[in-house]
mmCIF file of C-alpha atoms in Angstrom:
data_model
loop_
_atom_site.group_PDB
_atom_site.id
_atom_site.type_symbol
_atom_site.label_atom_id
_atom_site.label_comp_id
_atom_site.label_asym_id
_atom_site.label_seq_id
_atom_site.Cartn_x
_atom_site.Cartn_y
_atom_site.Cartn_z
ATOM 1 C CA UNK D 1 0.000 0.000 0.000
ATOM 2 C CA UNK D 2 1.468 3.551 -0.917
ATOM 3 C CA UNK D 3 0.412 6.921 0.216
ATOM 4 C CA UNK D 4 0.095 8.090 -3.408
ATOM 5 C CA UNK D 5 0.634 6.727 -6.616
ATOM 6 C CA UNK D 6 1.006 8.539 -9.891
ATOM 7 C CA UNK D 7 -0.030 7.761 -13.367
ATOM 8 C CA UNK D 8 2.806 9.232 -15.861
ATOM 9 C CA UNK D 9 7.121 10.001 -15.595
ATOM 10 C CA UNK D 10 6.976 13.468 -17.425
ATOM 11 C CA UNK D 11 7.079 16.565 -16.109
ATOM 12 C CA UNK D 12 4.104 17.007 -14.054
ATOM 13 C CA UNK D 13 3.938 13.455 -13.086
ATOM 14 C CA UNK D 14 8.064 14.070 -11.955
ATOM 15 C CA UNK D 15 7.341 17.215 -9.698
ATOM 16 C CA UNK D 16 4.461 15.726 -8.164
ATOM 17 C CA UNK D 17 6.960 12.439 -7.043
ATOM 18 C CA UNK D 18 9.293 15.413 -5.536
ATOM 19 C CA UNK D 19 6.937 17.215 -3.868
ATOM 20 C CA UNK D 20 5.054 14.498 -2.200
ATOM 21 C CA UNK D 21 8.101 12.741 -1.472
ATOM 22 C CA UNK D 22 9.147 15.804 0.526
ATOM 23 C CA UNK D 23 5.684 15.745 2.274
ATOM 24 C CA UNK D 24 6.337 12.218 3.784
ATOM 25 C CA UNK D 25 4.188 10.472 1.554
ATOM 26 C CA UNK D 26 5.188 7.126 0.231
ATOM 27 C CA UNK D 27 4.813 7.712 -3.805
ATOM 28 C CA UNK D 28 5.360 5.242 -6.630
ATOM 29 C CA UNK D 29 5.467 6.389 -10.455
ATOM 30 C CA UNK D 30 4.892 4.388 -12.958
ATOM 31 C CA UNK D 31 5.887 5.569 -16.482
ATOM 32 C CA UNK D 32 5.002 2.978 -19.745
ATOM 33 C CA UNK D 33 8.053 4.640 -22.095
ATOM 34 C CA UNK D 34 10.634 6.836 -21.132
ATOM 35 C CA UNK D 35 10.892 9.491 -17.909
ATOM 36 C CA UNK D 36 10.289 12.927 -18.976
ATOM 37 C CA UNK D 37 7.535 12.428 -21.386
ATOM 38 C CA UNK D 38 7.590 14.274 -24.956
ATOM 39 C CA UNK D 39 9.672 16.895 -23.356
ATOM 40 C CA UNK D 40 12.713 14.191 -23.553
ATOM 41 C CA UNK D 41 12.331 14.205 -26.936
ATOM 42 C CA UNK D 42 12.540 18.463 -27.217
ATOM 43 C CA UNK D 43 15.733 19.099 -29.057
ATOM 44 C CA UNK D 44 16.387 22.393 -27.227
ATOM 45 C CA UNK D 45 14.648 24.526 -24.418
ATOM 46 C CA UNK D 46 15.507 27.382 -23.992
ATOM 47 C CA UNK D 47 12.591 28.960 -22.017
ATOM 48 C CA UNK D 48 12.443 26.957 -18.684
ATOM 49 C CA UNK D 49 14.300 29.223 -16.065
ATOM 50 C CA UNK D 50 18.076 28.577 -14.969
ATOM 51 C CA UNK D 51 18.570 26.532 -18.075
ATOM 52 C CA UNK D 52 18.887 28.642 -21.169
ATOM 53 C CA UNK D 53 20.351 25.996 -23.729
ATOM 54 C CA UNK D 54 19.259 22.434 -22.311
ATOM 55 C CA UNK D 55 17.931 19.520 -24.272
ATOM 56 C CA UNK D 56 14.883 17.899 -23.770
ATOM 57 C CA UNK D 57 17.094 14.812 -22.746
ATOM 58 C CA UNK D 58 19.487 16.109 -19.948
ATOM 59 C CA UNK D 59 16.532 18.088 -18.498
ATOM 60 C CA UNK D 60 14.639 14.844 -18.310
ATOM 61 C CA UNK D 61 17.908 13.064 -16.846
ATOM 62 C CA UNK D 62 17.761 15.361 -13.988
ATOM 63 C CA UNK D 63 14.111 15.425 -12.882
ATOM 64 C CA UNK D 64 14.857 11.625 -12.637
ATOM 65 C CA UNK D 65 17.659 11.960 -10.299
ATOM 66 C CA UNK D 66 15.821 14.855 -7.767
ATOM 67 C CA UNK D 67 12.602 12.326 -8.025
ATOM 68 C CA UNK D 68 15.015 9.130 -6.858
ATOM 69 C CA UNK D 69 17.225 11.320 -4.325
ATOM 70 C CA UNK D 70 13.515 12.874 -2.846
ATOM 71 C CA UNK D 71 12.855 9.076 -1.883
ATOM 72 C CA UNK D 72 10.023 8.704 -4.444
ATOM 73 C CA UNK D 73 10.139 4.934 -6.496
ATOM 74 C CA UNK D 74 10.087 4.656 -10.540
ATOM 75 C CA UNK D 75 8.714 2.043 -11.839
ATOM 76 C CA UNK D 76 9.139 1.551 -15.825
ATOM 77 C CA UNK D 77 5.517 -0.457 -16.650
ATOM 78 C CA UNK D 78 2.212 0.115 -18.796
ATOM 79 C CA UNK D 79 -0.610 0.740 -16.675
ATOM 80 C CA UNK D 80 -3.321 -1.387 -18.264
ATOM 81 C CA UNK D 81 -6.444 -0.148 -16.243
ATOM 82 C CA UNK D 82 -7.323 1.832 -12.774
ATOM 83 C CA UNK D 83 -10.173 1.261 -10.459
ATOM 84 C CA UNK D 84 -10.240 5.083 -9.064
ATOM 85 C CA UNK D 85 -13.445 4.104 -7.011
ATOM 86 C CA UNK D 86 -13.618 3.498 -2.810
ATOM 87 C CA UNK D 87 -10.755 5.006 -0.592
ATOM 88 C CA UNK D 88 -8.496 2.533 -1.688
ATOM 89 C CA UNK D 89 -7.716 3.347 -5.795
ATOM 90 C CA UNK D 90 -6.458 -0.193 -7.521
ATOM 91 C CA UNK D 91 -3.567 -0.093 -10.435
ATOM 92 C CA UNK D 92 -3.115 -2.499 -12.597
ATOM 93 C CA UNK D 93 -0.297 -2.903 -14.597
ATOM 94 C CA UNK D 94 2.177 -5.238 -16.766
ATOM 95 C CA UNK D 95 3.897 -6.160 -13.494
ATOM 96 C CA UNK D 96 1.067 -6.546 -10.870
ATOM 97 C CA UNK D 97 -1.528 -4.622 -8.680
ATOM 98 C CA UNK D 98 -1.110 -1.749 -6.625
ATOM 99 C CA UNK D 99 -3.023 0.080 -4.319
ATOM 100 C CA UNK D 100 -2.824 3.575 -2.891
ATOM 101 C CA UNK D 101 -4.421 5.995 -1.094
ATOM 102 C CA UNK D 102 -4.426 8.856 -3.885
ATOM 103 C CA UNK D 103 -4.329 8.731 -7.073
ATOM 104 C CA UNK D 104 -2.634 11.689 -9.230
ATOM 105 C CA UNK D 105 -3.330 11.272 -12.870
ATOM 106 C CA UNK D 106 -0.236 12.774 -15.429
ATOM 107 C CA UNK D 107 -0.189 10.468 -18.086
ATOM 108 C CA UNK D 108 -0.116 13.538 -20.360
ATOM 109 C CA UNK D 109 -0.134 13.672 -24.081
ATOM 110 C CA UNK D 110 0.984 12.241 -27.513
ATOM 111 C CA UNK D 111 1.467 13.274 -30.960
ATOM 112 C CA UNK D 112 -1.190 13.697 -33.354
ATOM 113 C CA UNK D 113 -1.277 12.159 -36.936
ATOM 114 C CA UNK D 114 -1.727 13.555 -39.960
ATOM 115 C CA UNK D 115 -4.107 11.039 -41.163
ATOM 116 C CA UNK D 116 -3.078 11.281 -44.747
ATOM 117 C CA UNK D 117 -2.107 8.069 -46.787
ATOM 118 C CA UNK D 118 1.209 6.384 -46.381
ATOM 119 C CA UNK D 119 1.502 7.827 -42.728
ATOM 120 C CA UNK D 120 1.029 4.635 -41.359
ATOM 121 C CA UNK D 121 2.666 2.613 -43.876
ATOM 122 C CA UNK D 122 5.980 4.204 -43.784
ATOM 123 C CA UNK D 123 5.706 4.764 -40.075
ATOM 124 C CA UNK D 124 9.311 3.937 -39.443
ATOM 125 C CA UNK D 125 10.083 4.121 -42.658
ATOM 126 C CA UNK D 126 10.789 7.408 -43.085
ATOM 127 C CA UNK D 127 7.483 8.741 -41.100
ATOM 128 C CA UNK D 128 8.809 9.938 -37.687
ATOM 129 C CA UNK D 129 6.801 12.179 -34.843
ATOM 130 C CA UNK D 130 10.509 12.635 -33.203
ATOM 131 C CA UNK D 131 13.788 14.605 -34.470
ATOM 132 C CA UNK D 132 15.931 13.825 -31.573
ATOM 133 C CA UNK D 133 14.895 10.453 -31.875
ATOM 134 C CA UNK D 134 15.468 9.704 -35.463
ATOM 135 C CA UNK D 135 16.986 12.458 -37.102
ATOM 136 C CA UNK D 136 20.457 11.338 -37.294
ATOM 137 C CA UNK D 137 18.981 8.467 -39.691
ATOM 138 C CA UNK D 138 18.530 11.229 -42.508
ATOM 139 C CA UNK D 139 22.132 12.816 -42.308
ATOM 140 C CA UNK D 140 22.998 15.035 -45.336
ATOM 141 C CA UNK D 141 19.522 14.084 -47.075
ATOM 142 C CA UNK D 142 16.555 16.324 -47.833
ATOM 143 C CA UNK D 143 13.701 15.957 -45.140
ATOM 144 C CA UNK D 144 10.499 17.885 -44.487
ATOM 145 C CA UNK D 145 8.367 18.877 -41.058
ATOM 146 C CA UNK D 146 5.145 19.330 -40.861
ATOM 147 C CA UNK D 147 3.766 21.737 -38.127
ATOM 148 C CA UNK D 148 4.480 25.523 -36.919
ATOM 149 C CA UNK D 149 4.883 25.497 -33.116
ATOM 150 C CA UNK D 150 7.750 25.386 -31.060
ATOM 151 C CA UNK D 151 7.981 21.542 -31.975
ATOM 152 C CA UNK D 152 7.937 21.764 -35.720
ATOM 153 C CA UNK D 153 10.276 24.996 -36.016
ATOM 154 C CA UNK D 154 12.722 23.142 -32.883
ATOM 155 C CA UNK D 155 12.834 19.982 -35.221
ATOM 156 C CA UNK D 156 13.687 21.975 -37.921
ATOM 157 C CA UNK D 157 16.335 23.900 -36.460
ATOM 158 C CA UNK D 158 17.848 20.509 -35.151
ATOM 159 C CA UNK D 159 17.947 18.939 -38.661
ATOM 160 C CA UNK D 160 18.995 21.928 -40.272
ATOM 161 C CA UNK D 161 22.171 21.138 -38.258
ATOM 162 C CA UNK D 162 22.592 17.518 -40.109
ATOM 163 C CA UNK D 163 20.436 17.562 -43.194
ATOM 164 C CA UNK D 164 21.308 18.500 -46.654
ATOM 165 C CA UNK D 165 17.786 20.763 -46.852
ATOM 166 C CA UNK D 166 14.735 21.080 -44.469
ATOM 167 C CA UNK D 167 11.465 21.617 -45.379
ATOM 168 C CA UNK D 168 9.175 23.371 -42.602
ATOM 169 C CA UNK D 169 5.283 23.041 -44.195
ATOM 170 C CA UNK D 170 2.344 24.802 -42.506
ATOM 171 C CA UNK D 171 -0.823 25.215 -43.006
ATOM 172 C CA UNK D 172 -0.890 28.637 -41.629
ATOM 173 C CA UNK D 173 0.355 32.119 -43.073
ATOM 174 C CA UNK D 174 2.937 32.563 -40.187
ATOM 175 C CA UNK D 175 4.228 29.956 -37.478
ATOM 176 C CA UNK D 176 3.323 30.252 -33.811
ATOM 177 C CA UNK D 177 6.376 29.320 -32.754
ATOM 178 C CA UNK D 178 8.546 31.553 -30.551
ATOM 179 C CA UNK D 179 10.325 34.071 -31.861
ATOM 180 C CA UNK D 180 13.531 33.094 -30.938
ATOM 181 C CA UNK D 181 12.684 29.957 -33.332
ATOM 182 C CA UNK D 182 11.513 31.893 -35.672
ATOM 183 C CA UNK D 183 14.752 33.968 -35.799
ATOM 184 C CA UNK D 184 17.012 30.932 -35.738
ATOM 185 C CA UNK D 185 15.035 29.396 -38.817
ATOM 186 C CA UNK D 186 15.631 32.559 -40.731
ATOM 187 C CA UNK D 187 19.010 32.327 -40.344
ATOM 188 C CA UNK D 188 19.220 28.758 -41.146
ATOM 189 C CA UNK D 189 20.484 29.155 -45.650
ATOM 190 C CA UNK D 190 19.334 25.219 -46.012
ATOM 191 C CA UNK D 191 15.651 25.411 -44.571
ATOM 192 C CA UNK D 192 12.657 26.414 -46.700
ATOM 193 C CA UNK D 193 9.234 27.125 -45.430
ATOM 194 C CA UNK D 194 6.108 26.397 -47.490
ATOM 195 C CA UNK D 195 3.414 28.624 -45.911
ATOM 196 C CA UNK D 196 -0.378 27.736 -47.064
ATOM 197 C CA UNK D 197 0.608 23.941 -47.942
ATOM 198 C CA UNK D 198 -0.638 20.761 -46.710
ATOM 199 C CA UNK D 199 0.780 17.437 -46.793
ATOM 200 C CA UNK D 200 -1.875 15.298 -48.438
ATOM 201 C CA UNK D 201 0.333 12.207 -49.468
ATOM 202 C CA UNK D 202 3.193 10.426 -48.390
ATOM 203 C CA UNK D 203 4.373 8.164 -51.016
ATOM 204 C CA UNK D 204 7.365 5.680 -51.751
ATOM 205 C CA UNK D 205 8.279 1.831 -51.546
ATOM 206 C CA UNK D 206 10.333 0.425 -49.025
ATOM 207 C CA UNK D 207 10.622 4.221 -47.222
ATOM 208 C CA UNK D 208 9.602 7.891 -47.811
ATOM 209 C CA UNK D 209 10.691 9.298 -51.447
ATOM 210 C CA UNK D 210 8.399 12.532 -51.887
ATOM 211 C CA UNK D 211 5.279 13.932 -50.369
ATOM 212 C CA UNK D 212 2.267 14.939 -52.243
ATOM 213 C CA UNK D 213 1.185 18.395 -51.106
ATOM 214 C CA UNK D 214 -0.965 21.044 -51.863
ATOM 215 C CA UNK D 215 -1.299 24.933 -51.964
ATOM 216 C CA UNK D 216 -4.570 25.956 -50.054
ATOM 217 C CA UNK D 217 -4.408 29.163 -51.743
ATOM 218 C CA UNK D 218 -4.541 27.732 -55.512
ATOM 219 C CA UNK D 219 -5.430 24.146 -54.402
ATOM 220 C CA UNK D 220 -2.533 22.991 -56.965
ATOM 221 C CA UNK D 221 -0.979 20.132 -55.858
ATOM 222 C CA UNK D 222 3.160 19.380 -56.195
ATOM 223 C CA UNK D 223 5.411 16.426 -55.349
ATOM 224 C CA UNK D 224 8.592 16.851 -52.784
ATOM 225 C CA UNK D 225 11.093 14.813 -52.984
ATOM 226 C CA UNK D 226 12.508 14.206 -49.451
ATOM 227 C CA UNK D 227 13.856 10.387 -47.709
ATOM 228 C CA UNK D 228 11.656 11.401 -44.577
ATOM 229 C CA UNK D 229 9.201 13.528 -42.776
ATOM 230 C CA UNK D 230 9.298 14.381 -39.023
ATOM 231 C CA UNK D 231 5.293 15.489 -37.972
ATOM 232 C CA UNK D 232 4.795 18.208 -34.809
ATOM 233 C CA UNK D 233 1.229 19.185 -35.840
ATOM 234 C CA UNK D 234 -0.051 19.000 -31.482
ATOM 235 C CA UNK D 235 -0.818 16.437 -29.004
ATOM 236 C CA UNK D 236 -3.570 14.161 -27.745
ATOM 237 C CA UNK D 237 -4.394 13.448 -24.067
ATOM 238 C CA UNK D 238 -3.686 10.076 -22.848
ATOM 239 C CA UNK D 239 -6.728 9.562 -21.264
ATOM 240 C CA UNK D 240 -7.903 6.044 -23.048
ATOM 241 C CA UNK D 241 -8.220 4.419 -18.905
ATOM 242 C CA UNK D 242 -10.250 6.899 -17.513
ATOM 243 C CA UNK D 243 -13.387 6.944 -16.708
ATOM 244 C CA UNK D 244 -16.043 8.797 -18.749
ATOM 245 C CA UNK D 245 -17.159 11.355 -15.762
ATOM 246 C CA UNK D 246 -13.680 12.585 -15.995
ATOM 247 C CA UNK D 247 -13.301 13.032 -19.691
ATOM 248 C CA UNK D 248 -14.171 16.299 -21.716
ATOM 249 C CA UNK D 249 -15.707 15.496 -24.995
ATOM 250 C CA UNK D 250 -11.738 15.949 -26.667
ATOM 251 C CA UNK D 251 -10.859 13.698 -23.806
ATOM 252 C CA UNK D 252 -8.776 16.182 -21.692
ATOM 253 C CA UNK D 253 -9.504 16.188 -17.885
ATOM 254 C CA UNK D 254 -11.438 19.175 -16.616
ATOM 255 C CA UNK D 255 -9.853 20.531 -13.191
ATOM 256 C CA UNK D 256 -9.305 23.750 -11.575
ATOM 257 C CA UNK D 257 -5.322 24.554 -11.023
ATOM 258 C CA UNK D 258 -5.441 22.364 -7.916
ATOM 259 C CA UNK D 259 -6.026 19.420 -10.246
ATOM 260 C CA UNK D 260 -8.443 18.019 -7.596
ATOM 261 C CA UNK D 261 -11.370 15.932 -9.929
ATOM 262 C CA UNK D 262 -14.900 15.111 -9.079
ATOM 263 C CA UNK D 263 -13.271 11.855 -8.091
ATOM 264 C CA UNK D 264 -12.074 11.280 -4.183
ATOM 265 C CA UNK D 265 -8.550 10.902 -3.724
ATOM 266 C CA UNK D 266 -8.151 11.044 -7.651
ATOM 267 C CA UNK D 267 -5.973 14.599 -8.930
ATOM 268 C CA UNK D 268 -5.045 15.401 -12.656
ATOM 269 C CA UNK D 269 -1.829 17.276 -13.524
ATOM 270 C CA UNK D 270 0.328 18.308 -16.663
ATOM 271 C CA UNK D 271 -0.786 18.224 -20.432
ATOM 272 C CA UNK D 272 -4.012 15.965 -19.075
ATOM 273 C CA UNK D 273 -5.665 19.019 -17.713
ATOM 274 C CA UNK D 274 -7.403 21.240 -19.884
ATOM 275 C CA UNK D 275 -5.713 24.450 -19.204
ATOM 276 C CA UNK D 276 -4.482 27.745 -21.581
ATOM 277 C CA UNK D 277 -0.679 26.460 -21.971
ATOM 278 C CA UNK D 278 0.883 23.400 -22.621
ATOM 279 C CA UNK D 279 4.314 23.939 -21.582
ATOM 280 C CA UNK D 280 6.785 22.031 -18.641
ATOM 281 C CA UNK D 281 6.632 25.463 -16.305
ATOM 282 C CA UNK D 282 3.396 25.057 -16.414
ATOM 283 C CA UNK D 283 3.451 20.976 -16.060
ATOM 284 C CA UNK D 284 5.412 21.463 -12.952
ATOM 285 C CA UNK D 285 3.076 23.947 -11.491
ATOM 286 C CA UNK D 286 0.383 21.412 -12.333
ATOM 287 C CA UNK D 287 1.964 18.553 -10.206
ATOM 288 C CA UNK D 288 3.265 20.942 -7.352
ATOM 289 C CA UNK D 289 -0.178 21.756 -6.727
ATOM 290 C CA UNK D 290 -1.727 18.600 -7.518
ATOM 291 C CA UNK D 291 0.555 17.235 -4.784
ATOM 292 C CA UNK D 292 -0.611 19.809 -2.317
ATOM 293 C CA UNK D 293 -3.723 18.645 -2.869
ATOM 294 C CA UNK D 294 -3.390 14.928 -2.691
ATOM 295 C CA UNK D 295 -1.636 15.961 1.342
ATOM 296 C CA UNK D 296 -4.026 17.720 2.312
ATOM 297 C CA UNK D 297 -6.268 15.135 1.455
ATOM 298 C CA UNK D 298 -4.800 12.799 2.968
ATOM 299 C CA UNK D 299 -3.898 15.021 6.433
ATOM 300 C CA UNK D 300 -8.068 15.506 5.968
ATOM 301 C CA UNK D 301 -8.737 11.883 6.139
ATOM 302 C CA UNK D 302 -10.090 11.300 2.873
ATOM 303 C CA UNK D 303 -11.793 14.470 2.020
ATOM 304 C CA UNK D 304 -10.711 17.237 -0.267
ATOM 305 C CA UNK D 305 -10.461 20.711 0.015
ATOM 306 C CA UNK D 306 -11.616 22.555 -3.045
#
């Protein structure tokens, strides 16, 4: 039996370990892929305070040792369902059952899909949702992204760095990406950006060889040759185990910023909460408090303060 068990090793899930660890509270993570969520994957941040030039990576390295040194356990396995009802919440997962007190959800968020033909098919094959992953596959060949956030223009800039040409194609007339993105693309003489285009086929044989895309201003359609595409077009909550009352119709998890849920002893944190900004400040704000929440609920005997 633990004090408090949470659901997801990224950010949020990672400051919530720390922070109930802290309290007292025994607190076991479980995590089905790697610690630090999609933010691993980030090839550079550069807006997360005291760390102006830190990968994704290293950032995730060290949440992982403050979690361990706090006292909090990591466990690497799937959770395959939760019973969140009664005072004592069930887990179930590859390795076993366990039982807690608390619950704090965090599993947060994965990529979207195009939904285009081929994207499946070549799915490692030339179809990749991670740079920093894969990127190093397409060394001194042409490669496009698909997106205009931080993601897309941050893949970019990374394969810039390796890649005989990059390019960036959005749907939009300007990218939302930061401006300090924005700048570094600008700069960047092998990266082309194809405003107004969608991706509407990927083709090939045995991997990617050119994309079929079109211009939404003139609807005329063209063919890129490129060996791969990298996609950063947003995220989906992973919020497949939870129950329905919890679920907003685009199956994020409606909370105030305490992350305390209509469910007792059950908190939500991180990219799983429907909130303004989907960043890892704002992740770790989400478990800090979500933590908070889950003590005082358990100092309260069981019943949460709003």
């Amino acid at each position: 039996m633990h004090d408090v068990i949470i659901v997801g090793g990224g950010p949020a899930g990672l400051a919530c370990a720390i922070y109930t660890a802290h309290a007292g509270l025994s607190t076991l993570v479980f995590e089905r892929m790697s610690l630090g969520g999609t933010a691993a994957t980030t090839y550079r941040i550069d807006n997360y305070p005291g760390f102006k030039n830190i990968s994704g990576q290293e950032l995730a390295d060290e949440f992982r040792t403050h979690v361990e040194d706090a006292g909090a356990t990591i466990k690497m396995e799937a959770v395959n369902s939760l019973d969140l009802t009664g005072k004592i919440k069930k887990i179930f997962t590859s390795g076993g059952t366990y039982e807690s007190r608390a619950v704090i959800l965090a599993s947060g968020s994965d990529r979207k899909k195009l939904g285009v033909p081929g994207e499946e098919k070549f799915s490692g094959h030339g179809v990749s949702y991670c740079a920093t992953c894969d990127g190093n596959f397409f060394r001194k060949r042409e490669v496009a992204v698909v997106g205009g956030g931080n993601s897309a223009a941050g893949y970019a800039v990374e394969l810039a760095a390796i890649c005989s040409h990059v390019t960036l194609i959005y749907h939009g007339r300007e990218l939302k990406a930061d401006f300090s993105l924005k700048k570094q693309l600008a700069s960047l003489p092998n990266v082309t950006i194809l405003y107004r285009h969608e991706v509407r086929e990927i083709q090939g044989d045995t991997a990617v060889r050119q994309l079929a895309t079109e211009n939404l201003d003139t609807g005329k359609l063209s063919m890129l040759t490129v060996a791969g595409v990298f996609i950063a077009v947003g995220i989906k909550p992973n919020s497949e185990l939870l129950p329905q009352e919890l679920r907003t119709p685009d199956g994020f998890v409606q909370a105030q910023e305490n992350g305390v849920t209509p469910l007792q002893g059950v908190f939500v944190a991180g990219d799983l909460r429907k909130k303004q900004l989907y960043q890892i400040v704002t992740a770790l704000s989400d478990g800090a408090n979500a933590a908070y929440s889950a003590q005082l609920y358990l100092q309260n005997d069981g019943k949460t303060e709003a």
